[in-house]
Amino acid sequence: MKRHKLLPLTETMHYILLAVREPLHGYAIMQKVERMSDGQVRIAAGTLYGAIENLLKAGWIALLPSEDPRRKVYRITEEGLQILEAEQQRLQHILSLYEGSGDHEEV
């Protein structure tokens, strides 16, 4: 199977997918990412909406019906959750290599 062009996830996409495990609109996503990253990651509006467009096209997030037509609300899809899980496993493997517990050959 061919790997998706958006993989591995960028830091921004990781944070957005993690943020929209609950329904959120764009500005709330920006605020949540900043909180989750302890202020280390601040996503500009242009970056956010470009990433959201890519995540929507990939089917990893969905646009939800909103009571306020001016606010678009997004939520992660089942496929998006699967992508997050796969990326978590990939990153855990990389971290295990830092810890010396990974299965690798000596050079």
PDB file of C-alpha atoms in Angstrom:
ATOM      1  CA  MET A   1       0.000   0.000   0.000  1.00  0.00           C
ATOM      2  CA  LYS A   2       1.316   3.445  -0.951  1.00  0.00           C
ATOM      3  CA  ARG A   3       1.897   5.825   1.943  1.00  0.00           C
ATOM      4  CA  HIS A   4      -0.327   8.910   1.969  1.00  0.00           C
ATOM      5  CA  LYS A   5       1.377  12.126   0.855  1.00  0.00           C
ATOM      6  CA  LEU A   6       0.523  13.807   4.199  1.00  0.00           C
ATOM      7  CA  LEU A   7       2.456  11.195   6.170  1.00  0.00           C
ATOM      8  CA  PRO A   8       4.378  11.466   8.352  1.00  0.00           C
ATOM      9  CA  LEU A   9       2.243  14.169   9.928  1.00  0.00           C
ATOM     10  CA  THR A  10       3.729  17.588  10.452  1.00  0.00           C
ATOM     11  CA  GLU A  11       3.743  18.962  13.983  1.00  0.00           C
ATOM     12  CA  THR A  12       0.905  21.317  13.015  1.00  0.00           C
ATOM     13  CA  MET A  13      -1.262  18.504  11.668  1.00  0.00           C
ATOM     14  CA  HIS A  14      -0.590  16.399  14.755  1.00  0.00           C
ATOM     15  CA  TYR A  15      -1.787  19.181  17.004  1.00  0.00           C
ATOM     16  CA  ILE A  16      -4.840  19.924  14.868  1.00  0.00           C
ATOM     17  CA  LEU A  17      -5.919  16.271  14.806  1.00  0.00           C
ATOM     18  CA  LEU A  18      -5.385  15.993  18.559  1.00  0.00           C
ATOM     19  CA  ALA A  19      -7.360  19.200  19.119  1.00  0.00           C
ATOM     20  CA  VAL A  20     -10.373  18.175  17.050  1.00  0.00           C
ATOM     21  CA  ARG A  21     -11.023  14.986  18.959  1.00  0.00           C
ATOM     22  CA  GLU A  22     -13.785  17.282  20.222  1.00  0.00           C
ATOM     23  CA  PRO A  23     -15.759  19.605  17.907  1.00  0.00           C
ATOM     24  CA  LEU A  24     -13.984  22.961  17.546  1.00  0.00           C
ATOM     25  CA  HIS A  25     -14.041  25.978  15.251  1.00  0.00           C
ATOM     26  CA  GLY A  26     -10.867  27.461  13.787  1.00  0.00           C
ATOM     27  CA  TYR A  27     -10.027  30.016  16.452  1.00  0.00           C
ATOM     28  CA  ALA A  28     -10.703  27.479  19.218  1.00  0.00           C
ATOM     29  CA  ILE A  29      -8.322  25.055  17.469  1.00  0.00           C
ATOM     30  CA  MET A  30      -5.611  27.727  17.480  1.00  0.00           C
ATOM     31  CA  GLN A  31      -6.160  28.362  21.197  1.00  0.00           C
ATOM     32  CA  LYS A  32      -6.224  24.666  22.097  1.00  0.00           C
ATOM     33  CA  VAL A  33      -3.006  23.956  20.181  1.00  0.00           C
ATOM     34  CA  GLU A  34      -1.276  26.767  22.030  1.00  0.00           C
ATOM     35  CA  ARG A  35      -2.480  25.353  25.375  1.00  0.00           C
ATOM     36  CA  MET A  36      -1.582  21.744  24.488  1.00  0.00           C
ATOM     37  CA  SER A  37       1.926  22.813  23.484  1.00  0.00           C
ATOM     38  CA  ASP A  38       2.435  24.984  26.583  1.00  0.00           C
ATOM     39  CA  GLY A  39       2.711  28.013  24.309  1.00  0.00           C
ATOM     40  CA  GLN A  40       5.427  26.472  22.145  1.00  0.00           C
ATOM     41  CA  VAL A  41       3.265  26.148  19.018  1.00  0.00           C
ATOM     42  CA  ARG A  42       1.199  29.025  17.686  1.00  0.00           C
ATOM     43  CA  ILE A  43      -0.581  28.365  14.435  1.00  0.00           C
ATOM     44  CA  ALA A  44      -1.258  31.349  12.185  1.00  0.00           C
ATOM     45  CA  ALA A  45      -4.675  31.514  10.525  1.00  0.00           C
ATOM     46  CA  GLY A  46      -3.283  30.877   7.032  1.00  0.00           C
ATOM     47  CA  THR A  47      -1.357  27.832   8.214  1.00  0.00           C
ATOM     48  CA  LEU A  48      -4.376  26.525  10.119  1.00  0.00           C
ATOM     49  CA  TYR A  49      -6.805  26.804   7.230  1.00  0.00           C
ATOM     50  CA  GLY A  50      -4.317  25.346   4.733  1.00  0.00           C
ATOM     51  CA  ALA A  51      -3.820  22.348   7.032  1.00  0.00           C
ATOM     52  CA  ILE A  52      -7.572  22.035   7.614  1.00  0.00           C
ATOM     53  CA  GLU A  53      -8.155  21.983   3.849  1.00  0.00           C
ATOM     54  CA  ASN A  54      -5.626  19.153   3.461  1.00  0.00           C
ATOM     55  CA  LEU A  55      -7.101  17.216   6.387  1.00  0.00           C
ATOM     56  CA  LEU A  56     -10.626  17.610   4.966  1.00  0.00           C
ATOM     57  CA  LYS A  57      -9.482  16.384   1.522  1.00  0.00           C
ATOM     58  CA  ALA A  58      -7.774  13.385   3.143  1.00  0.00           C
ATOM     59  CA  GLY A  59     -10.965  12.570   5.039  1.00  0.00           C
ATOM     60  CA  TRP A  60      -9.221  12.798   8.418  1.00  0.00           C
ATOM     61  CA  ILE A  61     -11.475  15.579   9.722  1.00  0.00           C
ATOM     62  CA  ALA A  62     -15.054  16.522   8.878  1.00  0.00           C
ATOM     63  CA  LEU A  63     -16.981  19.767   8.816  1.00  0.00           C
ATOM     64  CA  LEU A  64     -19.912  19.555  11.215  1.00  0.00           C
ATOM     65  CA  PRO A  65     -23.230  21.346  10.983  1.00  0.00           C
ATOM     66  CA  SER A  66     -23.065  24.555  13.018  1.00  0.00           C
ATOM     67  CA  GLU A  67     -25.752  26.732  14.560  1.00  0.00           C
ATOM     68  CA  ASP A  68     -23.650  29.773  13.678  1.00  0.00           C
ATOM     69  CA  PRO A  69     -23.132  29.960   9.888  1.00  0.00           C
ATOM     70  CA  ARG A  70     -20.068  32.168  10.389  1.00  0.00           C
ATOM     71  CA  ARG A  71     -18.254  29.459  12.350  1.00  0.00           C
ATOM     72  CA  LYS A  72     -17.081  26.253  10.750  1.00  0.00           C
ATOM     73  CA  VAL A  73     -16.799  23.443  13.287  1.00  0.00           C
ATOM     74  CA  TYR A  74     -14.476  20.498  12.677  1.00  0.00           C
ATOM     75  CA  ARG A  75     -14.110  17.053  14.236  1.00  0.00           C
ATOM     76  CA  ILE A  76     -11.720  14.173  13.636  1.00  0.00           C
ATOM     77  CA  THR A  77     -13.101  11.215  11.659  1.00  0.00           C
ATOM     78  CA  GLU A  78     -12.611   7.519  12.351  1.00  0.00           C
ATOM     79  CA  GLU A  79      -9.925   7.464   9.643  1.00  0.00           C
ATOM     80  CA  GLY A  80      -8.251  10.446  11.318  1.00  0.00           C
ATOM     81  CA  LEU A  81      -8.200   8.565  14.619  1.00  0.00           C
ATOM     82  CA  GLN A  82      -6.563   5.614  12.855  1.00  0.00           C
ATOM     83  CA  ILE A  83      -3.924   7.947  11.388  1.00  0.00           C
ATOM     84  CA  LEU A  84      -3.212   9.377  14.859  1.00  0.00           C
ATOM     85  CA  GLU A  85      -2.854   5.868  16.266  1.00  0.00           C
ATOM     86  CA  ALA A  86      -0.459   4.825  13.489  1.00  0.00           C
ATOM     87  CA  GLU A  87       1.596   8.001  13.977  1.00  0.00           C
ATOM     88  CA  GLN A  88       1.674   7.417  17.741  1.00  0.00           C
ATOM     89  CA  GLN A  89       3.093   3.923  17.161  1.00  0.00           C
ATOM     90  CA  ARG A  90       5.656   5.308  14.690  1.00  0.00           C
ATOM     91  CA  LEU A  91       6.787   7.980  17.157  1.00  0.00           C
ATOM     92  CA  GLN A  92       6.905   5.513  20.056  1.00  0.00           C
ATOM     93  CA  HIS A  93       9.218   3.331  17.967  1.00  0.00           C
ATOM     94  CA  ILE A  94      11.481   6.306  17.286  1.00  0.00           C
ATOM     95  CA  LEU A  95      11.505   7.202  21.007  1.00  0.00           C
ATOM     96  CA  SER A  96      12.414   3.621  21.858  1.00  0.00           C
ATOM     97  CA  LEU A  97      15.514   4.013  19.699  1.00  0.00           C
ATOM     98  CA  TYR A  98      16.548   7.013  21.798  1.00  0.00           C
ATOM     99  CA  GLU A  99      16.123   4.906  24.913  1.00  0.00           C
ATOM    100  CA  GLY A 100      18.243   2.114  23.498  1.00  0.00           C
ATOM    101  CA  SER A 101      15.428  -0.414  23.714  1.00  0.00           C
ATOM    102  CA  GLY A 102      14.725  -0.478  19.980  1.00  0.00           C
ATOM    103  CA  ASP A 103      15.576  -3.458  17.827  1.00  0.00           C
ATOM    104  CA  HIS A 104      18.486  -2.158  15.793  1.00  0.00           C
ATOM    105  CA  GLU A 105      21.909  -3.321  14.686  1.00  0.00           C
ATOM    106  CA  GLU A 106      25.165  -1.991  16.061  1.00  0.00           C
ATOM    107  CA  VAL A 107      27.216  -0.085  13.503  1.00  0.00           C
TER     108      VAL A 107
END
